[in-house]
Tab-separated table of C-alpha atoms and ligand atoms in Angstrom:
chain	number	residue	atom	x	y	z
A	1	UNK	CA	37.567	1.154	-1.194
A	2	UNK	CA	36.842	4.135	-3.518
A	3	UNK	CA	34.658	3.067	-6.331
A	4	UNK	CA	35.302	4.515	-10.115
A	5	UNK	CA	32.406	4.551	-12.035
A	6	UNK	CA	32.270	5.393	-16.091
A	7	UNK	CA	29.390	6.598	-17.869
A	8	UNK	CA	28.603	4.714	-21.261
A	9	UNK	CA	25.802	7.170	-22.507
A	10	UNK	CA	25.614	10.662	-20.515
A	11	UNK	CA	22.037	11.657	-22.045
A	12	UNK	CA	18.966	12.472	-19.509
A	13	UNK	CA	18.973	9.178	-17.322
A	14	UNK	CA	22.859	9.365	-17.157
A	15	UNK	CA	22.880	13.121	-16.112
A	16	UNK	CA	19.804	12.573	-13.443
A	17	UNK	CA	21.792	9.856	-11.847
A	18	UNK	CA	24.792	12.291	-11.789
A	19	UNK	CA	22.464	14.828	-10.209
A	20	UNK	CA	21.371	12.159	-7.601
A	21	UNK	CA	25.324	11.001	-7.008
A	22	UNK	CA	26.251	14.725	-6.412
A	23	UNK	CA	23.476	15.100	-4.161
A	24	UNK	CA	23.591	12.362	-1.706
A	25	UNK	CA	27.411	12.109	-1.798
A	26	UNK	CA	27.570	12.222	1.912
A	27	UNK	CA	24.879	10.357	3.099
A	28	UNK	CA	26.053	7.304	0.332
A	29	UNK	CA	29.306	7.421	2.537
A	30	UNK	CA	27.819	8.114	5.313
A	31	UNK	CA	25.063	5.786	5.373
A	32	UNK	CA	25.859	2.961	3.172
A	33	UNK	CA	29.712	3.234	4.083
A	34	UNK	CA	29.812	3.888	-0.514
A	35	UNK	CA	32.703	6.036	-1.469
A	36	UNK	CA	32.773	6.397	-5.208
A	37	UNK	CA	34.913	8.632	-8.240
A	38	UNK	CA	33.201	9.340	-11.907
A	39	UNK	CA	36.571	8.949	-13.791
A	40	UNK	CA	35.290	8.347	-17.487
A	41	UNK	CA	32.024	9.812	-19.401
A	42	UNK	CA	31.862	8.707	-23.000
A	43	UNK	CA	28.601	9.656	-24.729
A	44	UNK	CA	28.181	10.471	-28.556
A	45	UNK	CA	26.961	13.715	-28.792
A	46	UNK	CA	28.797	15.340	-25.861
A	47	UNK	CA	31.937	13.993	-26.493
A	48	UNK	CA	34.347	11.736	-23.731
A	49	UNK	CA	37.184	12.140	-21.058
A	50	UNK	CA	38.549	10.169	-18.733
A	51	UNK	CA	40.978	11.411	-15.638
A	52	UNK	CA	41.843	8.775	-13.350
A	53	UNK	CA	41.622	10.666	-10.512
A	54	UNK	CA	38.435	11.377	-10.921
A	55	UNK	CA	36.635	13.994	-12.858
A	56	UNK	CA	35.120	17.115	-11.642
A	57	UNK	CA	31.820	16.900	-12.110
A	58	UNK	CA	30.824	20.644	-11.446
A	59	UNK	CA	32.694	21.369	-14.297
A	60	UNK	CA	31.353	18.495	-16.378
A	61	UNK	CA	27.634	20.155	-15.733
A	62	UNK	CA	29.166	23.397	-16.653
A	63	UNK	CA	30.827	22.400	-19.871
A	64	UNK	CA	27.156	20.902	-20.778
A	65	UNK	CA	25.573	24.216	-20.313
A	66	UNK	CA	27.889	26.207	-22.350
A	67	UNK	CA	27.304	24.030	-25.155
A	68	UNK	CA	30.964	22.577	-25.019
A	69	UNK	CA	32.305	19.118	-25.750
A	70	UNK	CA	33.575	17.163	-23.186
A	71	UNK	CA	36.376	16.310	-24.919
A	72	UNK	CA	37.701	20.104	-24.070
A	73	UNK	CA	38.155	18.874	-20.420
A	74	UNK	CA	41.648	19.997	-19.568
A	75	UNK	CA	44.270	17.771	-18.304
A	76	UNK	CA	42.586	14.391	-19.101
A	77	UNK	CA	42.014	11.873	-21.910
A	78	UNK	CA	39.765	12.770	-24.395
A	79	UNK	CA	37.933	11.388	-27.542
A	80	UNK	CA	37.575	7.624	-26.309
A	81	UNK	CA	35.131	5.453	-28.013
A	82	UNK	CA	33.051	3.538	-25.291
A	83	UNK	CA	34.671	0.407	-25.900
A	84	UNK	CA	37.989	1.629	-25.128
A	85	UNK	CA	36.076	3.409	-21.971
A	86	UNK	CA	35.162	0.179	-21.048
A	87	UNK	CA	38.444	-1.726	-21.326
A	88	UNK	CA	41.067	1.203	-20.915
A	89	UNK	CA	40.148	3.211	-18.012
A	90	UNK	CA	40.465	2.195	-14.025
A	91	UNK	CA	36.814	2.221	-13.774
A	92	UNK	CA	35.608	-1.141	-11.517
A	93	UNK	CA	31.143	0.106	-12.557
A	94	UNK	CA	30.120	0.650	-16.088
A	95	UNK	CA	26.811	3.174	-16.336
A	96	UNK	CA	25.418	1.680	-19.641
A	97	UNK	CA	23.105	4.773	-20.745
A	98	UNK	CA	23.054	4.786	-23.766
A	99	UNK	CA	20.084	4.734	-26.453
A	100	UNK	CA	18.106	1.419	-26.463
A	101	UNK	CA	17.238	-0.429	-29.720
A	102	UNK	CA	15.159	-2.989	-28.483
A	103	UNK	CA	15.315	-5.190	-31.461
A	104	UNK	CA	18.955	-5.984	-32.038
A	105	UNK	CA	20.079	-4.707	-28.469
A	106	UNK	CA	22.241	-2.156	-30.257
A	107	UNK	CA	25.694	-1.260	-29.421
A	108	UNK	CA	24.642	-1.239	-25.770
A	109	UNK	CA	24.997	-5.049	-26.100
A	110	UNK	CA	28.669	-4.923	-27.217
A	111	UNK	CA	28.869	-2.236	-24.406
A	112	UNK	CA	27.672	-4.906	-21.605
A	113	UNK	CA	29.019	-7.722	-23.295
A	114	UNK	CA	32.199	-5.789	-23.178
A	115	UNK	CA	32.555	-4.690	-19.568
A	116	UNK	CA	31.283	-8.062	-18.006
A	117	UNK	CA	33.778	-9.806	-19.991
A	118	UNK	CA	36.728	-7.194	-18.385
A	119	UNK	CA	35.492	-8.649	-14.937
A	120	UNK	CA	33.488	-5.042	-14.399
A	121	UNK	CA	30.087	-4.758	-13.067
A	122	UNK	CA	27.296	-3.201	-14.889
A	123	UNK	CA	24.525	-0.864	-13.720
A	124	UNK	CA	22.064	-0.708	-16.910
A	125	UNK	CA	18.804	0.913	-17.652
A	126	UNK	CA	18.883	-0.289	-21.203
A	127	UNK	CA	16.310	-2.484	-21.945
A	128	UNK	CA	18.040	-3.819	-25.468
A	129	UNK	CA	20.584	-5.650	-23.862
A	130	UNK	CA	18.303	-7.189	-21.218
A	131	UNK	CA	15.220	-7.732	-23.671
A	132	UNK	CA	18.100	-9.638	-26.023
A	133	UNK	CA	20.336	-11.599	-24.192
A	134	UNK	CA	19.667	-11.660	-20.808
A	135	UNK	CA	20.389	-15.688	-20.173
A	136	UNK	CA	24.322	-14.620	-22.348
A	137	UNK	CA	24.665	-11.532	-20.341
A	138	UNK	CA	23.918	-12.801	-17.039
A	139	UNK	CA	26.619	-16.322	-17.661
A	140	UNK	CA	29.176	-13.607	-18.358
A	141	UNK	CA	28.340	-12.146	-15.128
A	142	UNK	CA	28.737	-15.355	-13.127
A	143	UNK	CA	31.549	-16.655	-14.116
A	144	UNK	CA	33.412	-13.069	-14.442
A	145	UNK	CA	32.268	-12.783	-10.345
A	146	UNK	CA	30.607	-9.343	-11.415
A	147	UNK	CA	27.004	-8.129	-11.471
A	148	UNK	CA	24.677	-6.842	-14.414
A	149	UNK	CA	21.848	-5.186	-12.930
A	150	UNK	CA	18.906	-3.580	-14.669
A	151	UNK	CA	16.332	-2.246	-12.504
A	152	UNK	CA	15.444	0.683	-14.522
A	153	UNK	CA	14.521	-1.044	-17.327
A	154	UNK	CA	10.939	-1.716	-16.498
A	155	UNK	CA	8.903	1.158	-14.407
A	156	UNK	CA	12.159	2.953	-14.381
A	157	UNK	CA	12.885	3.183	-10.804
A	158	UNK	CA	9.355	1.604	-9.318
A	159	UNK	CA	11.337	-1.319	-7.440
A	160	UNK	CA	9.097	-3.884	-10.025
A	161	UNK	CA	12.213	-6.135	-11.155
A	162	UNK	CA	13.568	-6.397	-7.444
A	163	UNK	CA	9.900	-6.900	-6.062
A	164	UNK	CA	9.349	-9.827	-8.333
A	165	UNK	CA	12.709	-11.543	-8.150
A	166	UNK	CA	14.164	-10.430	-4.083
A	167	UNK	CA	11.022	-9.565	-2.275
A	168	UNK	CA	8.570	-12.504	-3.538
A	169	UNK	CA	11.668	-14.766	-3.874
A	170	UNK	CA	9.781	-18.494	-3.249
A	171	UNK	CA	7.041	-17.303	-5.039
A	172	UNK	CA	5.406	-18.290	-8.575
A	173	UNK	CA	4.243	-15.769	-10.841
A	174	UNK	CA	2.087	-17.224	-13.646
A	175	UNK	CA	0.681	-14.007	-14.624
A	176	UNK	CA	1.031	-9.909	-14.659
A	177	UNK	CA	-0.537	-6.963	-15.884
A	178	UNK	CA	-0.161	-3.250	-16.247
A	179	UNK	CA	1.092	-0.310	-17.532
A	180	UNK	CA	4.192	-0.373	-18.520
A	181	UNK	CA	5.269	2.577	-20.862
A	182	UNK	CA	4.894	6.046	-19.180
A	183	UNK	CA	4.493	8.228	-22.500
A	184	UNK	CA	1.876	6.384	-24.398
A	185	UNK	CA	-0.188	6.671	-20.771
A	186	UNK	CA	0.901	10.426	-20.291
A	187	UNK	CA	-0.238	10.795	-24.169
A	188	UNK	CA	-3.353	9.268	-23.353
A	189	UNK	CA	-4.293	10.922	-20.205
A	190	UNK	CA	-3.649	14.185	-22.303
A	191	UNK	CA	-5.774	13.183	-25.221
A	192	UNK	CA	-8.696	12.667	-22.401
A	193	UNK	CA	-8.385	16.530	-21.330
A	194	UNK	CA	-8.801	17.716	-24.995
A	195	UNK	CA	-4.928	17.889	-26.455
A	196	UNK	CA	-4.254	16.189	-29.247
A	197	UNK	CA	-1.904	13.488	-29.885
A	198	UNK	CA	0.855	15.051	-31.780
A	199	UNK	CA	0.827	18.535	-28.841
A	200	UNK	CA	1.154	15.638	-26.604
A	201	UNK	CA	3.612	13.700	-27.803
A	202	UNK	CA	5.522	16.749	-28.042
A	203	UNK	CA	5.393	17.200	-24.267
A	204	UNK	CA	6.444	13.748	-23.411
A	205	UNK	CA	9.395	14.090	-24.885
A	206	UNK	CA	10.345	17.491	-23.426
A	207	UNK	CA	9.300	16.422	-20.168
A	208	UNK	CA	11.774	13.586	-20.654
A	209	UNK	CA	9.685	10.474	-20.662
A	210	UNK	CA	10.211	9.680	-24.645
A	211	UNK	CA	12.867	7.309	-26.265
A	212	UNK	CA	15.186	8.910	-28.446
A	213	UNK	CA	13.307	7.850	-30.784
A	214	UNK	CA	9.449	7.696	-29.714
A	215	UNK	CA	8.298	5.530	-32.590
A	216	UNK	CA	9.382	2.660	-30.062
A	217	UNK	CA	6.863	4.493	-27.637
A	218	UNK	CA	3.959	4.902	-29.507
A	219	UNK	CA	4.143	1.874	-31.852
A	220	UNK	CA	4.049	-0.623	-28.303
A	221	UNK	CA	8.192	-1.738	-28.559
A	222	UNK	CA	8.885	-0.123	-25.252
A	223	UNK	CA	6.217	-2.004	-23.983
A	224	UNK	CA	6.876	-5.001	-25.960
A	225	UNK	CA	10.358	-5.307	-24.695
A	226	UNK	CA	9.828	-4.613	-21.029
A	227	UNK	CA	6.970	-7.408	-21.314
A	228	UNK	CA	9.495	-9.659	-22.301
A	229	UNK	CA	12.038	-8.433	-19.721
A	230	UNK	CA	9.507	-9.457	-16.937
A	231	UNK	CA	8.445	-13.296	-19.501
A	232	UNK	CA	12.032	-14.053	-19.518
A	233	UNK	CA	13.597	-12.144	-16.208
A	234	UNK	CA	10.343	-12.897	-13.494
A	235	UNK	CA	8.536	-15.909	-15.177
A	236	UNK	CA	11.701	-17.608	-16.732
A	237	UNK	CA	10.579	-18.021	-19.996
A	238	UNK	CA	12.539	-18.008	-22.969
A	239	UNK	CA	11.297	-15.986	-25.577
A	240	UNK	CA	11.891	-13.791	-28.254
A	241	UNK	CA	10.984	-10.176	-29.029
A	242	UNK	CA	8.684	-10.986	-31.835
A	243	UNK	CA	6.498	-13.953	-29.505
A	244	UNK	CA	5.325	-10.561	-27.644
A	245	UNK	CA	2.009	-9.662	-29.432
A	246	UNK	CA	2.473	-5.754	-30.260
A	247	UNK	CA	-0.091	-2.890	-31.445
A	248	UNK	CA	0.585	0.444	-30.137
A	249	UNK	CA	-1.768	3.765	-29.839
A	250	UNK	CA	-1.049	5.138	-33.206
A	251	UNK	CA	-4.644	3.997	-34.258
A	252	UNK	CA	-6.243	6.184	-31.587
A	253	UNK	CA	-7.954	9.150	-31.927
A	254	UNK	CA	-8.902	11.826	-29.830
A	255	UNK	CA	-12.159	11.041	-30.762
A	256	UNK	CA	-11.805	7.694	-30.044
A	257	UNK	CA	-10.509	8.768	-26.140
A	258	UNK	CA	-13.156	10.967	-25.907
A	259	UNK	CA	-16.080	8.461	-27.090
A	260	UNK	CA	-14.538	5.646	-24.105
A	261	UNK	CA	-14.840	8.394	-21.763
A	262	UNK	CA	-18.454	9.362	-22.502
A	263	UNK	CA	-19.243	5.169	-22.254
A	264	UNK	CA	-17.151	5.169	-18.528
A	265	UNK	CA	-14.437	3.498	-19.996
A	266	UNK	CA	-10.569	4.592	-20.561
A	267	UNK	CA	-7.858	3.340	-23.233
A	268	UNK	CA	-4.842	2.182	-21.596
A	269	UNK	CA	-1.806	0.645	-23.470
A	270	UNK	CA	-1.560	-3.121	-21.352
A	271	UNK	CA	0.794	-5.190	-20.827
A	272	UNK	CA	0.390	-8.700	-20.452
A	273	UNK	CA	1.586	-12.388	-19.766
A	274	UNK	CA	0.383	-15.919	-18.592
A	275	UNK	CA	1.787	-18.964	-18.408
A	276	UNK	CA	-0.414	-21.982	-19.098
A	277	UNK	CA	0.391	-25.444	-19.168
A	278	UNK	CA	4.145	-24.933	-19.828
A	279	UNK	CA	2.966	-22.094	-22.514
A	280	UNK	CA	3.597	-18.438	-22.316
A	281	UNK	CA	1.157	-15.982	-23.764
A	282	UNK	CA	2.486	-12.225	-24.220
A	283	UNK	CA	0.435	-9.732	-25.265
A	284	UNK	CA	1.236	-5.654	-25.996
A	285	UNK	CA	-1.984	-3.475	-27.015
A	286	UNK	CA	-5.011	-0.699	-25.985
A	287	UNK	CA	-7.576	-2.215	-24.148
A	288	UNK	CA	-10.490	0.053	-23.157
A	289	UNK	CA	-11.423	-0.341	-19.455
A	290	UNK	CA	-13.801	0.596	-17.251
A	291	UNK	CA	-13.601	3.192	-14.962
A	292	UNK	CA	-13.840	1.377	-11.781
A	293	UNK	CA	-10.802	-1.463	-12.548
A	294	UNK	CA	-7.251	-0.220	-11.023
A	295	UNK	CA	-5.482	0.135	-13.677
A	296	UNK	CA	-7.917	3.190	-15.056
A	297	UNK	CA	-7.028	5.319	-12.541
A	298	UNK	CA	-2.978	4.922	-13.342
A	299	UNK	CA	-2.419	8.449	-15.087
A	300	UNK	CA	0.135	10.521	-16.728
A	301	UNK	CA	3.915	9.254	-16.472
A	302	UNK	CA	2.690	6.525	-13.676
A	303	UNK	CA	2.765	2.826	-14.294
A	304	UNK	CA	1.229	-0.242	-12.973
A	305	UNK	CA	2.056	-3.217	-12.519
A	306	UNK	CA	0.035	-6.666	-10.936
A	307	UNK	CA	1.947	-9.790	-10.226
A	308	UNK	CA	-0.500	-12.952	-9.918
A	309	UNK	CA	1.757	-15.499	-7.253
A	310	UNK	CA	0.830	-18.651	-6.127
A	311	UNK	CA	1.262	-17.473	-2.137
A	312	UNK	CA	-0.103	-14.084	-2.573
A	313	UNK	CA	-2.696	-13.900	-5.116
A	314	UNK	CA	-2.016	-10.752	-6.722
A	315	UNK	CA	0.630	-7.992	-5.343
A	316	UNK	CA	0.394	-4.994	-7.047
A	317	UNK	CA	3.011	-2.132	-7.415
A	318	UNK	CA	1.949	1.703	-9.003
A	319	UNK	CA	4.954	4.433	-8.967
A	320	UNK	CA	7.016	6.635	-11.250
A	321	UNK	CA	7.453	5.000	-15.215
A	322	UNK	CA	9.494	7.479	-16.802
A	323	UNK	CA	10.947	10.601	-16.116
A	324	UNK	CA	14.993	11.816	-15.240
A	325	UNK	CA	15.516	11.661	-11.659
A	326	UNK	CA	12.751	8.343	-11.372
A	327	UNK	CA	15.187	6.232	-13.927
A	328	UNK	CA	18.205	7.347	-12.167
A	329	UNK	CA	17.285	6.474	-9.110
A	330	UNK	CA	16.834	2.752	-10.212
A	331	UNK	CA	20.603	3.049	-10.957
A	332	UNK	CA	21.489	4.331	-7.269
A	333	UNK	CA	19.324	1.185	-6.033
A	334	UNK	CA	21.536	-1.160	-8.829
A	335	UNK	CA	24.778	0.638	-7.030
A	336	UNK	CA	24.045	0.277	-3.763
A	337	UNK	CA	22.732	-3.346	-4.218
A	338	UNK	CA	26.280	-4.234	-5.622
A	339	UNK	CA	28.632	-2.524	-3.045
A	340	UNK	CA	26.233	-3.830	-0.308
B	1	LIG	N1	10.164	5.758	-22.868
B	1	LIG	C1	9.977	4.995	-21.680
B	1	LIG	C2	8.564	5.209	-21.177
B	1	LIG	C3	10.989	5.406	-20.655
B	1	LIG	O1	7.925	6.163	-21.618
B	1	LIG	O2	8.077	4.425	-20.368
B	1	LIG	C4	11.082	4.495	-19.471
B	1	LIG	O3	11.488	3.199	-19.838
């Protein structure tokens, strides 16, 4: 069976898991017996098409380049909104890409919502969605027989959600820690070698690793929201956005960075969560630690991330956070763990 995947969202994650896709074409059919058509991009700024047959995705990168709107594409549908992406076209996977507001859910919800209720499966690195509804979105999925699968969403493709939930399956985890948001700990590792915060900031989002809008970066809700993804998703909690303590690194200063570093110490933005007698405690904020604990020596764009388990103890995972080609990846592991 060929499968006909559309792209809600065609931004930098959607694009590097294009990249990957074009790349690996053969082994995916070779390999993992995965044969696979993009038939429908619908993203905001670049415009949408749709060919049933499958779109040529040479061109695609091309039109990109030259600054034109997709919805130039000869010979195919253009100008569809990505509801009627979702519902219209012959596509069987919806790539949800799009921007994530991670206190409503945004219209990535309606997007998931949407597609799971048309009985199609969903490959998502949007952490809105997941950090909103989660328990809603993953009914629909059940009793539509599809799958909604979100790797990506926390330590972008660092396997962290399918280490907590296939590989320690049986397991308890009462507690984790880490690093969770790549910018605010590339920003931060910057600040140590002398560049200030704004030069920094700057970089992060050229090199790809900031939200579209990096307020949600530097202010903690990133963090905040993929904290609650692993309360509600690894710990089965049930709680809401706002029960997930939040300061971010705004407050820092360069002197501030500089001052931990003279004392042996380093600011990292943690990550946190416990559950105690029935009670979850979630906590988002900069923590100065010594030089000698794990988690100081997590730099740059890398993340961390301990599980405490009752079998185990701790297991500990440290790998890509942010970045184009690491978050698409997690949707090429979402893809092949559907068609599996
Ligand atoms: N802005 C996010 C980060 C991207 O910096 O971690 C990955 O979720």
């Amino acid at each position: 069976m060929t499968h006909r995947l559309a792209f809600i969202g065609f931004g930098v994650v959607g694009q590097g898991f294009a990249d990957i896709l074009a790349k690996k074409e053969e082994t995916l059919r070779e390999k993992y017996n995965f044969d696979f058509q993009i038939v429908a991009i619908s993203d905001m700024k670049l415009g949408s098409v749709y060919d049933p047959e499958g779109l040529d995705m040479t061109k695609i990168f091309e039109m990109i380049e030259n600054g034109q709107s997709l919805s130039e594409y000869p010979d195919a549908e253009t100008g569809w909104e990505p509801i009627e992406t979702i519902e219209e076209t012959n596509s069987d996977i919806i790539v949800e890409v799009t921007f994530t507001d991670m206190e409503t859910g945004g219209p990535a919800l309606d997007h998931v919502r949407t597609a799971l209720k048309e009985g199609k499966n969903v490959i998502s690195t949007n952490k809105g969605p997941v950090a909103q509804k989660i328990t809603e979105l993953q009914r629909l999925a059940e009793e539509n027989n599809v799958e909604y699968k979100f790797e990506g969403t926390v330590l972008s493709g660092t396997p962290a959600v399918n280490l907590a939930l296939k590989n320690l399956a049986g397991c308890e985890i009462n507690k984790f820690k880490g690093i969770v948001n790549g910018t605010t700990n590339y920003i931060l590792s910057k600040m140590e070698e002398g560049m200030d915060y704004e030069e920094a900031l700057q970089k992060a989002q050229k090199l790809g690793y900031a939200e579209a809008d990096p307020t949600g970066d530097v202010e903690g809700i990133d963090a905040q929201g993929k904290t609650l993804i692993l309360a509600n998703t690894v710990m089965d909690a049930d709680i809401d956005l706002n029960e997930v303590e939040r300061e971010g690194i705004t407050e820092l200063t360069l002197d501030d960075v500089q001052k931990a570093k003279d004392e042996g110490k380093r600011w990292k933005l943690i990550s946190k969560a416990e559950v105690e007698d029935d009670a979850i405690e979630a906590k988002v904020g900069p923590e100065k630690i010594p030089l000698d604990h794990p988690l100081a020596g997590v730099m740059g764009p890398t993340n961390a991330l301990t599980y405490t388990t009752d079998h185990l103890g701790d297991v500990t995972i440290i790998g890509p956070g942010a970045g184009k080609e690491e978050t698409g990846y997690a949707l090429l592991v979402d893809l092949l763990s559907i068609v599996d």
